[in-house]
Coordinates of N, CA, C and O and ligand atoms in Angstrom, one line a residue:
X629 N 253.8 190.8 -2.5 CA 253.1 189.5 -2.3 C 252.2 189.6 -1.1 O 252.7 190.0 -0.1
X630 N 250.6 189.2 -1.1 CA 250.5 189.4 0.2 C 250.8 188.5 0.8 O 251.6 187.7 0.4
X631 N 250.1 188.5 2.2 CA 250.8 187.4 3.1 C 250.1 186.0 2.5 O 249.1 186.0 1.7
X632 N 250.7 184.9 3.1 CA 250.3 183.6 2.7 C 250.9 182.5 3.4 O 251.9 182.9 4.1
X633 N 250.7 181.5 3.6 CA 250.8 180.2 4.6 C 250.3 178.8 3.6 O 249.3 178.6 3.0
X634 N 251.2 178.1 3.7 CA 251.3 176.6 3.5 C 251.6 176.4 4.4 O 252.1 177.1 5.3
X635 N 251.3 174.9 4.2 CA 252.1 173.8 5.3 C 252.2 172.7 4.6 O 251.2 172.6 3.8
X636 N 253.0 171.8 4.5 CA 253.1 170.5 3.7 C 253.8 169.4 4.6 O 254.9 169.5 5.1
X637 N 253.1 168.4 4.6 CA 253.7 167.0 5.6 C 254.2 166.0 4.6 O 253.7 165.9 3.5
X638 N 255.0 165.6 4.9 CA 255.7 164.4 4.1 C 256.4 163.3 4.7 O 256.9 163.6 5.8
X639 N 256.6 162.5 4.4 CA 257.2 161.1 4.8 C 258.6 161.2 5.2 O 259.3 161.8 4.4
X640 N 259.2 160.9 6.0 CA 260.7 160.9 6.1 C 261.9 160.0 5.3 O 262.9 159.4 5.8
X641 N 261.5 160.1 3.9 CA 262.6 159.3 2.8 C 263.1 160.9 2.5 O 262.8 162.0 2.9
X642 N 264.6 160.3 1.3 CA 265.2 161.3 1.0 C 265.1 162.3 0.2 O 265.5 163.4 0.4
X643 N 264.1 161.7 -1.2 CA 263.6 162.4 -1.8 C 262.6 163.2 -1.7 O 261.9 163.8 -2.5
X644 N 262.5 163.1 -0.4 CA 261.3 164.4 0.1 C 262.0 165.7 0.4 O 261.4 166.8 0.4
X645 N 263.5 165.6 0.8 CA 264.5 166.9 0.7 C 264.4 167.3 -0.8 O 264.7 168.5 -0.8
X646 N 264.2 166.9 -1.8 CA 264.2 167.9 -3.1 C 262.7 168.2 -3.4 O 262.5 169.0 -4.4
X647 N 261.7 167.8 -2.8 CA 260.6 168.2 -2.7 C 260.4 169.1 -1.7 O 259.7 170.0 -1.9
X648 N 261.0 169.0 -0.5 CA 261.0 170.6 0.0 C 261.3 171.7 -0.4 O 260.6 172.7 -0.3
X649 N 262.9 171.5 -1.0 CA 263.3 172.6 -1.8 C 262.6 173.4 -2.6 O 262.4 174.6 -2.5
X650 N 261.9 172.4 -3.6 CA 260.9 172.7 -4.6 C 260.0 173.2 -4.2 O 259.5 174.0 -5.0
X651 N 259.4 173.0 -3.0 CA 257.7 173.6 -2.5 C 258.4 174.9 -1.7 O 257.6 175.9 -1.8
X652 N 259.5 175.2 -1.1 CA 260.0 176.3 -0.9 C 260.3 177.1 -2.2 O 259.5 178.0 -2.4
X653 N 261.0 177.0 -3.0 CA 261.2 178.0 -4.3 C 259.5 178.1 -4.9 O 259.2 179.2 -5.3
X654 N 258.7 177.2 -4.8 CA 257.4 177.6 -5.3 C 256.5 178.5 -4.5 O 255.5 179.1 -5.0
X655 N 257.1 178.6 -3.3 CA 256.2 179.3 -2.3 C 256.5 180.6 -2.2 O 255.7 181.4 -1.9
X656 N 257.9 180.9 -2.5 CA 258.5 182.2 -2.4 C 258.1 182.6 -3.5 O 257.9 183.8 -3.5
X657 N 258.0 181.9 -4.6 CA 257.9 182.8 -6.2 C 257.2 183.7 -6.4 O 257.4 184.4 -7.4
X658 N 255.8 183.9 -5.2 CA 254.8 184.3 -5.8 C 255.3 185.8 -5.2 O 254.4 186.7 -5.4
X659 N 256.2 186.1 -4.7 CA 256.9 187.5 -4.2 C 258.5 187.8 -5.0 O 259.5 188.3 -4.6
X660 N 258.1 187.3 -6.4 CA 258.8 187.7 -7.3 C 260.7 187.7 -6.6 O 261.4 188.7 -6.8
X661 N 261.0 187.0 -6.2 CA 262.0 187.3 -5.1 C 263.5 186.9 -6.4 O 263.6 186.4 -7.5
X662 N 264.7 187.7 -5.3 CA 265.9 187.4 -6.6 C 266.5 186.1 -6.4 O 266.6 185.4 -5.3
X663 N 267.0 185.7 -7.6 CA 267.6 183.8 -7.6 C 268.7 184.0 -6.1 O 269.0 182.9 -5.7
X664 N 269.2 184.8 -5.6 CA 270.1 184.4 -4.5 C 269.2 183.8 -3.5 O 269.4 182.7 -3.0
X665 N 268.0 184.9 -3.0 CA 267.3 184.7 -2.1 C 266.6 183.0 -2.7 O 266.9 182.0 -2.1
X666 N 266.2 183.0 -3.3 CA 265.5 181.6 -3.1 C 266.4 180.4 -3.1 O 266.1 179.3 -2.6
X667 N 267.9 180.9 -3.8 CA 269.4 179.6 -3.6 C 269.5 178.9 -2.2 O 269.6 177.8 -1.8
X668 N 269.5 180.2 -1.5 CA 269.7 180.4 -0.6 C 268.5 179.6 1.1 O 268.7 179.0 2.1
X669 N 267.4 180.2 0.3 CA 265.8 179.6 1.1 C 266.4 177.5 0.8 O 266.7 176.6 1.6
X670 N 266.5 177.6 -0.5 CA 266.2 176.3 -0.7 C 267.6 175.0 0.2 O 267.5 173.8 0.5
X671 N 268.8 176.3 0.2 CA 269.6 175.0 0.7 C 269.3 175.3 2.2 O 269.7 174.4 3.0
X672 N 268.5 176.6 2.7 CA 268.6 176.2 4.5 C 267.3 175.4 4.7 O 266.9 174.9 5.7
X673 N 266.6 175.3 3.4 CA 265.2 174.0 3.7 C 265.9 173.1 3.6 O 265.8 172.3 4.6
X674 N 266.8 172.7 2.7 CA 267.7 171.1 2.6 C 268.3 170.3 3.7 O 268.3 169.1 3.9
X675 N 268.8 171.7 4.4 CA 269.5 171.0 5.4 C 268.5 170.9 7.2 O 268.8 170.1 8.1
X676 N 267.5 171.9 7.2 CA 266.2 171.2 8.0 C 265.8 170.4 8.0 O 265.5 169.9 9.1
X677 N 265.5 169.5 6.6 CA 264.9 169.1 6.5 C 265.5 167.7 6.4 O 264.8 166.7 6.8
X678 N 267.0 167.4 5.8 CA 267.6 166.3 5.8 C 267.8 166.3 7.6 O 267.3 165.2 8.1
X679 N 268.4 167.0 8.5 CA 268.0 166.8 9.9 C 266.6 166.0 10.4 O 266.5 164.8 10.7
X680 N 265.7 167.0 10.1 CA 264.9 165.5 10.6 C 264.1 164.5 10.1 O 263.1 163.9 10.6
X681 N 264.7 164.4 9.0 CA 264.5 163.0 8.4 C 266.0 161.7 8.8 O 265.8 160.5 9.0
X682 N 267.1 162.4 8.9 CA 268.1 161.7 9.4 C 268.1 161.4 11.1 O 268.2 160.4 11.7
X683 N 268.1 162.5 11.3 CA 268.6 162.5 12.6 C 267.3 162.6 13.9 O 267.5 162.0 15.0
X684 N 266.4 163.2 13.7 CA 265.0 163.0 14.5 C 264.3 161.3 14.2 O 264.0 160.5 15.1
X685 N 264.2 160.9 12.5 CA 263.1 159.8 12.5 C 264.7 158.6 12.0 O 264.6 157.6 11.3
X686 N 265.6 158.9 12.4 CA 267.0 157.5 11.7 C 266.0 156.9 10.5 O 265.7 155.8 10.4
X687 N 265.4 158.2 9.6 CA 265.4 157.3 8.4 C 263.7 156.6 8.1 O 263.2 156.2 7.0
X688 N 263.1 156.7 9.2 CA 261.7 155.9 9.3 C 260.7 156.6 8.7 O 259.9 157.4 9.1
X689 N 260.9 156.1 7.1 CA 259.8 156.5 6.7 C 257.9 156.7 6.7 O 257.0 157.2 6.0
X690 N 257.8 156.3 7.7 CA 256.8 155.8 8.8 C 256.2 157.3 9.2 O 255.1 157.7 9.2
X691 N 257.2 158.0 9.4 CA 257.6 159.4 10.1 C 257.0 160.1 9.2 O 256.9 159.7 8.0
X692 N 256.5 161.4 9.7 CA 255.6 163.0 9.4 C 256.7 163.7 9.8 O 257.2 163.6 10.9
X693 N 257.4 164.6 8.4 CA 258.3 166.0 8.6 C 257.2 166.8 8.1 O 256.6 166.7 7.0
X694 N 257.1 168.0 9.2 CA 256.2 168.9 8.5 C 256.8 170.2 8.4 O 257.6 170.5 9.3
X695 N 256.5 171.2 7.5 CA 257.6 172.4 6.4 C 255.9 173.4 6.2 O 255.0 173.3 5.4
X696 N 256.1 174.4 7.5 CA 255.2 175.6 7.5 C 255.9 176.4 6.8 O 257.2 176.3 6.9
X697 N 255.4 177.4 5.8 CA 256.5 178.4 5.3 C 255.2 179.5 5.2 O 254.2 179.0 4.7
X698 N 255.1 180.7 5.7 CA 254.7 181.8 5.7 C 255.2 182.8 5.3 O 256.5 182.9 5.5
X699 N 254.3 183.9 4.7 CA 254.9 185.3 4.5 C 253.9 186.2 4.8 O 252.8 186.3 4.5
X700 N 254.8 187.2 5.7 CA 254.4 187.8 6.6 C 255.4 189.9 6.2 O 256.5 190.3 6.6
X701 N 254.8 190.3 5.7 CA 255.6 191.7 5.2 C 256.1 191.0 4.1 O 255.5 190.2 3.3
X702 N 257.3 191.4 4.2 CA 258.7 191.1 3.4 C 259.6 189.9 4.1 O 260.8 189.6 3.9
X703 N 259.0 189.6 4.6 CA 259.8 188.3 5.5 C 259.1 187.2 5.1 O 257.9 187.3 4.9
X704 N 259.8 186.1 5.0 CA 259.3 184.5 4.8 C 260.2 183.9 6.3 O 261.3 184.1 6.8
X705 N 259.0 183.1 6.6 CA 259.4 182.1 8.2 C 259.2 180.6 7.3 O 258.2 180.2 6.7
X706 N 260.0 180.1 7.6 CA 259.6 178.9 7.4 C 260.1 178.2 8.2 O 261.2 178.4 8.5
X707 N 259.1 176.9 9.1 CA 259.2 176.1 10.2 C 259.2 174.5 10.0 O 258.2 173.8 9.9
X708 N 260.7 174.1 9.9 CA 260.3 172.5 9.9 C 260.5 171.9 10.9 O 261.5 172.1 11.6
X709 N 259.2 170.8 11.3 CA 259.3 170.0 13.1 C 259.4 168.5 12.5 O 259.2 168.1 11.3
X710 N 259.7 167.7 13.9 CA 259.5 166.5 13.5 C 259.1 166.1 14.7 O 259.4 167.0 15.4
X711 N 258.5 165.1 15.5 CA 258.1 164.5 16.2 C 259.2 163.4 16.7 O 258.8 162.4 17.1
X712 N 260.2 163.4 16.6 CA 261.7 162.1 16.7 C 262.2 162.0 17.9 O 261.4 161.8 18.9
X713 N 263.5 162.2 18.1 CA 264.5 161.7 18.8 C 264.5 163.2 19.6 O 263.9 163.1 20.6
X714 N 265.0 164.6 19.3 CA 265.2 165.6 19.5 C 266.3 165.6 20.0 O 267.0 164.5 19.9
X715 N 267.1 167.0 20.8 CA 268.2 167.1 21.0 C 268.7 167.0 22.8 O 268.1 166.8 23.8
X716 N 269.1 167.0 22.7 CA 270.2 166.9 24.2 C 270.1 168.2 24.6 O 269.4 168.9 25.3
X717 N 271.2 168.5 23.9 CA 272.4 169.9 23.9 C 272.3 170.8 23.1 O 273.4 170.9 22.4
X718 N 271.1 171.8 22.7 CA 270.8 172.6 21.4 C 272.3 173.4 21.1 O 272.8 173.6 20.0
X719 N 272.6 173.8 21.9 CA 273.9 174.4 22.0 C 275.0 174.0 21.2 O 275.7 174.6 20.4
X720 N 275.2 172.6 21.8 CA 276.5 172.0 21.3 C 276.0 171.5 20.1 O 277.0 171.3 19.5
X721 N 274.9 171.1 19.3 CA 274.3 170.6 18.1 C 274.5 171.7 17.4 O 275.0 171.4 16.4
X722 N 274.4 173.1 17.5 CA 274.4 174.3 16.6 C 276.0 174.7 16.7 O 276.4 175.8 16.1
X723 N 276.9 174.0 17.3 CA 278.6 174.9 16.9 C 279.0 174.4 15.7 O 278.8 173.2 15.8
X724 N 279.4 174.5 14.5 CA 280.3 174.3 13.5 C 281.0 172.8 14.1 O 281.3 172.5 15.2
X725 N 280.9 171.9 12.8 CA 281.5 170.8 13.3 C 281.2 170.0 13.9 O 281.8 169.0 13.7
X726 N 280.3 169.9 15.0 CA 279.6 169.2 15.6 C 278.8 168.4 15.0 O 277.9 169.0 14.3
X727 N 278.7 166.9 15.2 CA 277.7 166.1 14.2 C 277.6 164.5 15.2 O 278.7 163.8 15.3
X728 N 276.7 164.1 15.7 CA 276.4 162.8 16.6 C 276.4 162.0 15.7 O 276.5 160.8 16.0
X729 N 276.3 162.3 14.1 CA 277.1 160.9 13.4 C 278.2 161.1 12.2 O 278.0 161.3 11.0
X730 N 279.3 161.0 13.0 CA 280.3 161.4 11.9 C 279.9 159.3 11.4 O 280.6 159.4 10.4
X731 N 279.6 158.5 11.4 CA 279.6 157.5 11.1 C 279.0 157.8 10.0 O 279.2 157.1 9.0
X732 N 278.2 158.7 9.9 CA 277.2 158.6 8.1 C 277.8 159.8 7.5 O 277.3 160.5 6.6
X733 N 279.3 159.8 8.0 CA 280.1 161.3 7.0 C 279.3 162.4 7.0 O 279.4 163.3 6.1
X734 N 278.5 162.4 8.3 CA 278.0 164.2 7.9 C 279.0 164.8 8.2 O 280.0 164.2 8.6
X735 N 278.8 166.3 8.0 CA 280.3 167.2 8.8 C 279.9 168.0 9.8 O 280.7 168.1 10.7
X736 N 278.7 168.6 10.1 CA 278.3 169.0 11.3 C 278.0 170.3 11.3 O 278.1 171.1 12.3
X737 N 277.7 170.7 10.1 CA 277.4 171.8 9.1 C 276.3 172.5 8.9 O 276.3 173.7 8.6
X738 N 275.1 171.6 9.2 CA 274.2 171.9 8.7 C 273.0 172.6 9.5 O 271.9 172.7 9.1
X739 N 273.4 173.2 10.9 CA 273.1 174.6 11.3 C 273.9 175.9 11.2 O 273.4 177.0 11.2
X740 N 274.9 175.7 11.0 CA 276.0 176.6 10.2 C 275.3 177.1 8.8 O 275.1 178.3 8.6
X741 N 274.9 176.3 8.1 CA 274.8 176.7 7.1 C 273.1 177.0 6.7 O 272.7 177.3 5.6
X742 N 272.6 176.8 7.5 CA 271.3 177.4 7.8 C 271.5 179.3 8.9 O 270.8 180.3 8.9
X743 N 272.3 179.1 9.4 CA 272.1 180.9 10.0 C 273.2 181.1 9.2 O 274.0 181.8 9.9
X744 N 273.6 180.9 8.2 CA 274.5 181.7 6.9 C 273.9 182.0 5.7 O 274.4 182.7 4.8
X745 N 272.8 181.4 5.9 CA 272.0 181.5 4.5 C 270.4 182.5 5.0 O 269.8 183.0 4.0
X746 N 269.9 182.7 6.1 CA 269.0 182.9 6.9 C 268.9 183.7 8.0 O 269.7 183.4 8.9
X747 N 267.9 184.8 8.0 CA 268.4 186.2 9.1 C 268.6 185.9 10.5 O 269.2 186.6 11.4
X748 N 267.7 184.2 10.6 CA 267.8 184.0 11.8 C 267.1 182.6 12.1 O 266.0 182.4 11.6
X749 N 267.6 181.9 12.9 CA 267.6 180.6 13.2 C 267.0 180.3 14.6 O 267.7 180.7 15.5
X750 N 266.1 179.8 14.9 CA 265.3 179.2 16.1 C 265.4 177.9 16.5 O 264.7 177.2 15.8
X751 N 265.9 177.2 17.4 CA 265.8 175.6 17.6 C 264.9 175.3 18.7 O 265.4 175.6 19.8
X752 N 263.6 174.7 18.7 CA 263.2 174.0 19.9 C 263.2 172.8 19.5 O 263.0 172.2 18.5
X753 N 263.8 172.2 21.2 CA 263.9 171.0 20.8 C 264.3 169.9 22.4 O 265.3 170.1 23.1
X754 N 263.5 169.1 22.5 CA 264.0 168.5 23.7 C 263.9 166.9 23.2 O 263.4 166.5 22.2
X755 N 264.6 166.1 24.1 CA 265.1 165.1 23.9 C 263.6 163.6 24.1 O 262.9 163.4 25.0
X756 N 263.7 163.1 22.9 CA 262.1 162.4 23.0 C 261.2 163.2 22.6 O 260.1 162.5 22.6
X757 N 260.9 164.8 22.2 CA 260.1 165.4 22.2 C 259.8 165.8 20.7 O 258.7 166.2 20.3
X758 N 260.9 165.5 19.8 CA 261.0 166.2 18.7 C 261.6 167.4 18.9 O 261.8 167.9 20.0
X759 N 261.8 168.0 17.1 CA 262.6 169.3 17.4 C 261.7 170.1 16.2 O 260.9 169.5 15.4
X760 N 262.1 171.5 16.3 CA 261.5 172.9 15.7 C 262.5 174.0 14.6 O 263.4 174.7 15.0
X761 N 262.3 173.8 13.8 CA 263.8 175.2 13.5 C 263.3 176.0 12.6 O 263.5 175.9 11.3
X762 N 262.7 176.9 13.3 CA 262.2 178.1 13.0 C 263.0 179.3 12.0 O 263.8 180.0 12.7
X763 N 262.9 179.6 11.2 CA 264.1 179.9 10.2 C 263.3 181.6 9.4 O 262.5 181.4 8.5
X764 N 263.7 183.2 9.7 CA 263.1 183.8 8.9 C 264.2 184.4 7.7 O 265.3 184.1 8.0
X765 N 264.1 185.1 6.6 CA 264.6 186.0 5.7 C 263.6 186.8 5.6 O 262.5 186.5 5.5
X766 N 264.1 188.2 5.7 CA 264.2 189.1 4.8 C 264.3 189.2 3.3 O 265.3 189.6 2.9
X767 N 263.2 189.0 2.6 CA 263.4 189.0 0.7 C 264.3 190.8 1.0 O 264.2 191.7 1.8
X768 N 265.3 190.5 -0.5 CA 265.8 191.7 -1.1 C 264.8 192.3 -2.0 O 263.9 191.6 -2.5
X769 N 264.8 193.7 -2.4 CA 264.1 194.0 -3.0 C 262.8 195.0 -2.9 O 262.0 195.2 -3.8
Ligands
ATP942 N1 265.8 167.2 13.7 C1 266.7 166.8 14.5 N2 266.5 165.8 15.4 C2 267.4 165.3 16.2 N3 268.7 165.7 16.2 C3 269.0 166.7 15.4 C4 268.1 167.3 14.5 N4 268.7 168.2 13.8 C5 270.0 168.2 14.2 N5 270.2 167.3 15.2 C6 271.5 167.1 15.9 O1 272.3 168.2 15.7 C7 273.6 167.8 15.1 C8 274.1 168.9 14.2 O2 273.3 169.1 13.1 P1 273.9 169.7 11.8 O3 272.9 169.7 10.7 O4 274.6 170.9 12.1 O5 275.1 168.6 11.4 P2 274.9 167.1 10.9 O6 273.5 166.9 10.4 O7 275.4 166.2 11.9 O8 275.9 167.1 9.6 P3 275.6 167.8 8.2 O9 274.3 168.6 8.3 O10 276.8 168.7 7.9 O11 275.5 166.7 7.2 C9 273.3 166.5 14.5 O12 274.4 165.7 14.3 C10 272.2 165.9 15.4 O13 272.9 165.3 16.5
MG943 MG1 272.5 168.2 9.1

């Protein structure tokens, strides 16, 4: 595939998390990639992306989440930011389990399961500032 670059901005409602997914599996397709790899792209977009629509904008649809996804060799980077709340403690936000709102039943998962699904995981992020999570794979193949 050669290299290529989108970017797509969207609103911070929920059904913009299955339209990420979707504009991620469409964006990878064009590098013929295997159903793991894109299973895989699509749930560490899901949970980027439900982050900062939840947790950067509490939900304000008002709010711009924006989802860069490039391909660059055999690597896809995809970058989603938000302009929100941002973090404190990047540290303590990325351990297993950790979640500032167990009130909305998250589990605290959802950078776990972004560097489980993804070669490698990036967070910028300061408090008031918004945050960054820089995310690459390696396609198989
Ligand atoms: N975009 C963001 N803006 C502000 N805070 C964030 C953002 N992304 C993550 N966080 C903080 O990091 C914590 C951990 O995120 P993580 O996705 O691992 O768990 P969670 O969202 O709380 O739960 P789960 O993803 O399992 O539903 C969050 O509870 C939140 O405090
Ligand atoms: Mg989460």
């Amino acid at each position: 595939m050669p290299d290529n670059e989108v970017t797509v901005t969207m609103k911070a409602r929920s059904q913009n998390e299955a339209f990420a997914r979707i504009a991620a599996a469409a964006f990878v397709s064009a590098a013929d990639p295997v159903l793991s790899d894109v299973t895989d792209i699509k749930t560490a977009v899901s949970e980027a992306v439900t982050n900062a629509i939840i947790h950067g904008y509490a939900s304000d649809p008002a709010r711009d989440v924006r989802m860069t996804m490039r391909m660059d060799g055999g690597d896809i980077y995809i970058e989603v930011s938000d302009d929100g709340a941002g973090i404190e403690d990047v540290a303590l936000a990325r351990q297993p389990l950790y979640t500032s709102r167990p009130e909305l039943e998250r589990s605290g998962m959802g950078f776990t399961v972004m560097e489980a699904f993804m070669d490698s995981v990036e967070v910028e992020s300061s408090p008031g500032g918004g945050t960054r999570v820089i995310m690459r794979k390696r396609l198989s193949g």
